[in-house]
Amino acid sequence: MKFLKFPYYCLDYRHPMENVLITGGTGLIGRHLSKRLKDSGYSVALLSRKPASNSGLKVYTWDPDSGAIDPEAISTADYIIHLAGAGLGDRRWSEKRKKEILDSRILSARLITTRLKETGRRPKAFISASGTGYYGSATSEQIFNESDESGADFIGEVCRRWEEAAGEAGKIGIRTVIIRTGIVLTKRGGALPRMALPARFGIGSPLGNGRQYVPWIHVDDLCGIYIKAMGDQRMSGPYNATAPEHINNSRLMETISGVMGRPFFFPAIPSFIFKILYGEMASILLNGSRVSAEKIIESGYVFSYSDLESALRNLLCER
Ligand SMILES: NC(=O)c1ccc[n+]([C@@H]2O[C@H](COP(=O)([O-])OP(=O)(O)OC[C@H]3O[C@@H](n4cnc5c(N)ncnc54)[C@H](OP(=O)(O)O)[C@@H]3O)[C@@H](O)[C@H]2O)c1
């Protein structure tokens, strides 16, 4: 029969291709997430300050400082994921840099929510990154959860104001999810290759007193959490995105050396060295408390990498 020649069974009427717009999608998390989304059948576009990218994805441009944005970016998006922001650990925090860190997250979130208000476009969800730095950079045994207050330091304030700006989407009826992210571990880029460098030469050691907790997450789990947040209508508000295992810096550095088969006996690098090198920014290396993964687990998310050693074996040893 002639009509059977067309492969109708290939058409999936339950999941028409949905468009995901990722701000700052050219960065570390965005590159992993856009690949995962594409592999899962979504159409992905990036919103970037630069017109071209070698990702092969559609790129819309914007300039959060001047308020310019390609209107098509918003009018075609079924989901918006907001990752854009000047890197927290890229350079010392001068007053100018602090303003850039804040503005790049807040003006950009505001630009999107203002356009959504103006155009009446209502994507299915607006999902914004935030950081576990929300709880402030102090070392304590407290386990912070999503109902705890923000910290009073610079990063605590950045995260609080970033989340407030993203929350404007919630006020116009868009389901808004905030992903308070720990340090993202990846094979290339980000913190892990830098932390693993001394271990490679057999000189791995704790930073400062080594007692500071390091909330961490494998990039595959972080992408999994974003994808769950897109599809799960019950998810709304803040979620900590950190592995359930709490480890301190000393154990982190020792596990990195162990997984790489290197010795770990060098004395800790004293805190003052980081303070001289990085000034106030050193606080993100030298302080840290425990952050709970309970809420995201209760939402039904199952971690692929819930313990540090398995995450590091995957990232440092597998091709
Ligand atoms: N990686 C982590 O361990 C981690 C942990 C906690 C939270 N987060 C947060 O998650 C988000 C994504 O992280 P990431 O590691 O993927 O960051 P990333 O690699 O630094 O990428 C961020 C992207 O934001 C855009 N951007 C940079 N400076 C900007 C500015 N001044 N104004 C507007 N946009 C700017 C850039 O995209 P274009 O050049 O294309 O515009 C850049 O590719 C960030 O907001 C970060 O703070 C990351």
GROMACS .gro file of N, CA and C in nm, residues 37 65 68-70 100 113 116 118 121 144 161 167 169 172 188 201 204 206 235 259 288-289 303:
model
   72
   37LEU      N    1   2.077   1.895   2.553
   37LEU     CA    2   1.941   1.928   2.507
   37LEU      C    3   1.922   1.887   2.362
   65ASP      N    4   2.400   4.561   2.866
   65ASP     CA    5   2.434   4.694   2.917
   65ASP      C    6   2.352   4.804   2.851
   68ALA      N    7   1.986   4.622   2.439
   68ALA     CA    8   1.951   4.574   2.304
   68ALA      C    9   1.937   4.422   2.304
   69ILE      N   10   1.836   4.374   2.231
   69ILE     CA   11   1.817   4.228   2.222
   69ILE      C   12   1.741   4.196   2.094
   70ASP      N   13   1.782   4.089   2.026
   70ASP     CA   14   1.711   4.046   1.905
   70ASP      C   15   1.571   3.998   1.948
  100GLU      N   16   3.054   4.477   3.743
  100GLU     CA   17   3.035   4.396   3.621
  100GLU      C   18   2.973   4.259   3.657
  113THR      N   19   1.304   3.971   3.131
  113THR     CA   20   1.171   3.975   3.193
  113THR      C   21   1.093   4.098   3.145
  116LEU      N   22   0.956   4.007   2.812
  116LEU     CA   23   0.845   3.912   2.828
  116LEU      C   24   0.719   3.987   2.867
  118GLU      N   25   0.653   4.306   2.806
  118GLU     CA   26   0.610   4.392   2.695
  118GLU      C   27   0.541   4.313   2.584
  121ARG      N   28   0.472   3.735   2.571
  121ARG     CA   29   0.520   3.599   2.549
  121ARG      C   30   0.537   3.528   2.684
  144PHE      N   31   2.320   2.410   5.484
  144PHE     CA   32   2.224   2.510   5.437
  144PHE      C   33   2.122   2.447   5.344
  161ARG      N   34   2.033   3.919   4.469
  161ARG     CA   35   1.978   4.016   4.373
  161ARG      C   36   1.955   3.953   4.236
  167GLY      N   37   1.323   3.636   3.954
  167GLY     CA   38   1.190   3.617   4.013
  167GLY      C   39   1.082   3.703   3.949
  169ALA      N   40   1.007   3.703   3.650
  169ALA     CA   41   0.935   3.616   3.555
  169ALA      C   42   0.820   3.545   3.627
  172ILE      N   43   0.491   3.735   3.655
  172ILE     CA   44   0.400   3.744   3.540
  172ILE      C   45   0.353   3.604   3.498
  188ARG      N   46   3.709   1.926   3.096
  188ARG     CA   47   3.791   2.039   3.047
  188ARG      C   48   3.725   2.169   3.090
  201PHE      N   49   5.160   1.692   3.914
  201PHE     CA   50   5.305   1.696   3.939
  201PHE      C   51   5.342   1.635   4.075
  204GLY      N   52   5.007   1.787   4.511
  204GLY     CA   53   4.873   1.825   4.558
  204GLY      C   54   4.875   1.849   4.708
  206PRO      N   55   4.619   2.064   5.050
  206PRO     CA   56   4.498   2.142   5.082
  206PRO      C   57   4.523   2.292   5.062
  235MET      N   58   0.825   2.169   3.980
  235MET     CA   59   0.945   2.240   4.027
  235MET      C   60   0.929   2.391   4.010
  259VAL      N   61   4.292   0.954   4.303
  259VAL     CA   62   4.235   0.905   4.177
  259VAL      C   63   4.340   0.911   4.066
  288GLY      N   64   3.372   2.783   5.304
  288GLY     CA   65   3.263   2.705   5.245
  288GLY      C   66   3.193   2.620   5.349
  289SER      N   67   3.060   2.615   5.339
  289SER     CA   68   2.981   2.533   5.432
  289SER      C   69   2.913   2.422   5.354
  303PHE      N   70   2.084   1.124   4.130
  303PHE     CA   71   2.220   1.162   4.089
  303PHE      C   72   2.291   1.046   4.020
   0.00000   0.00000   0.00000
